[in-house]
C-alpha atoms as one frame of an Amber mdcrd trajectory, in Angstrom:
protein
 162.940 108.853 108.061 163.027 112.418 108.372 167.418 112.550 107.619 166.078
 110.717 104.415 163.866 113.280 103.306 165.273 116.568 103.802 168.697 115.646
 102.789 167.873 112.538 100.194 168.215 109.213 100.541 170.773 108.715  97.687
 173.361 109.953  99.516 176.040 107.596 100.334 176.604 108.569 104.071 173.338
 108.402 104.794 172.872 104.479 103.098 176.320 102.834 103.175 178.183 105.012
 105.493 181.366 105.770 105.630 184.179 104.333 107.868 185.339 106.251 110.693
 188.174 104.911 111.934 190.801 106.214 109.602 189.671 109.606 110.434 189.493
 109.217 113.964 192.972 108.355 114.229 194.063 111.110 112.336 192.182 113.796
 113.961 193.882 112.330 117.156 196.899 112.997 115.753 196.073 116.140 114.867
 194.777 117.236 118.616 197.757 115.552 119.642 200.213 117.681 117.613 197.778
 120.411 118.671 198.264 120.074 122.754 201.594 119.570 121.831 202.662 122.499
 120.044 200.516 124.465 122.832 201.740 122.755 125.867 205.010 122.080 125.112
 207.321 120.776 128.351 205.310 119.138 130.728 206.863 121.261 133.078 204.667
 123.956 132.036 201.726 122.627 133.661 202.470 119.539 135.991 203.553 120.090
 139.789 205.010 117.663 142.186 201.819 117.460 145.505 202.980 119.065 148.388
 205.558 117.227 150.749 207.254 115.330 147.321 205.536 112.251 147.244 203.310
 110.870 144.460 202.984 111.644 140.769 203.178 115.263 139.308 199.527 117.090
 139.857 198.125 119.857 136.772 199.120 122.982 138.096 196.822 125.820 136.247
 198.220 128.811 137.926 201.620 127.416 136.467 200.550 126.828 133.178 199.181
 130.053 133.060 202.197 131.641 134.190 204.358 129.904 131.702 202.085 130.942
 128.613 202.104 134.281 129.800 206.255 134.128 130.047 206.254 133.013 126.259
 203.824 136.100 125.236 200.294 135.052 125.369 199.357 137.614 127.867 196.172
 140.044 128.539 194.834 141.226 125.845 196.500 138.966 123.363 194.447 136.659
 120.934 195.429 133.542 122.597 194.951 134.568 125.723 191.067 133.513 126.172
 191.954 130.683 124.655 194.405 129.723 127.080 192.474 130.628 129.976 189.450
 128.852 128.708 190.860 125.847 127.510 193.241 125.310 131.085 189.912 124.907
 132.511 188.752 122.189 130.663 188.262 118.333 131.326 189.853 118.216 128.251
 192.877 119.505 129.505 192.522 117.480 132.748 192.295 114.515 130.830 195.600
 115.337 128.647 197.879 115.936 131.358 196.515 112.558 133.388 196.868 110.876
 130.372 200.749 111.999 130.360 201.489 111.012 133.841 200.263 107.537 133.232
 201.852 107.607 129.615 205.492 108.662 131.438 204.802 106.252 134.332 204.037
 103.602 132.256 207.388 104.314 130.385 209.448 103.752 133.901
């Protein structure tokens, strides 16, 4: 095995492993405080669809707005972070996730 040569095959992770899931959970919970302090009030980026009916849409243009209303404007260091990250499946994913986490809560 190639792994075994270059980096040794008396290395633990590489023989017994290690387990995952007590990490996984935590970096979850560490994106999730992450979004969080980021995103703050769904509000921020969710929209009711045109004509009032159905769940709350992601709204970019909004969230964009509203980071740029609490300072992370042109030019600032968050900024192409912001702008990069709202376009994301990531962040498509997160604010789904929400809807169906609120609607479930109904």
């Amino acid at each position: 095995d190639v792994l075994e040569e270059k980096m040794g095959s008396d290395l633990y992770e590489y023989t017994e492993g290690f387990p995952n899931e007590t990490c996984e959970s935590q970096c979850r919970v560490a994106f999730a405080i992450f979004f969080l302090s980021l995103l703050g009030d769904m509000q921020s980026y969710l929209s009711q669809p045109p004509a009032g009916s159905g769940t709350p849409v992601l709204d970019i243009p909004k969230f964009i707005t509203s980071r740029r209303n609490a300072g992370d404007i042109e030019g600032s260091p968050m900024f192409p972070l912001i702008t990069a990250f709202s376009r994301t499946k990531l962040f498509e994913k997160f604010a789904r996730d929400r809807v169906v986490e609120v609607l479930k809560k109904e």
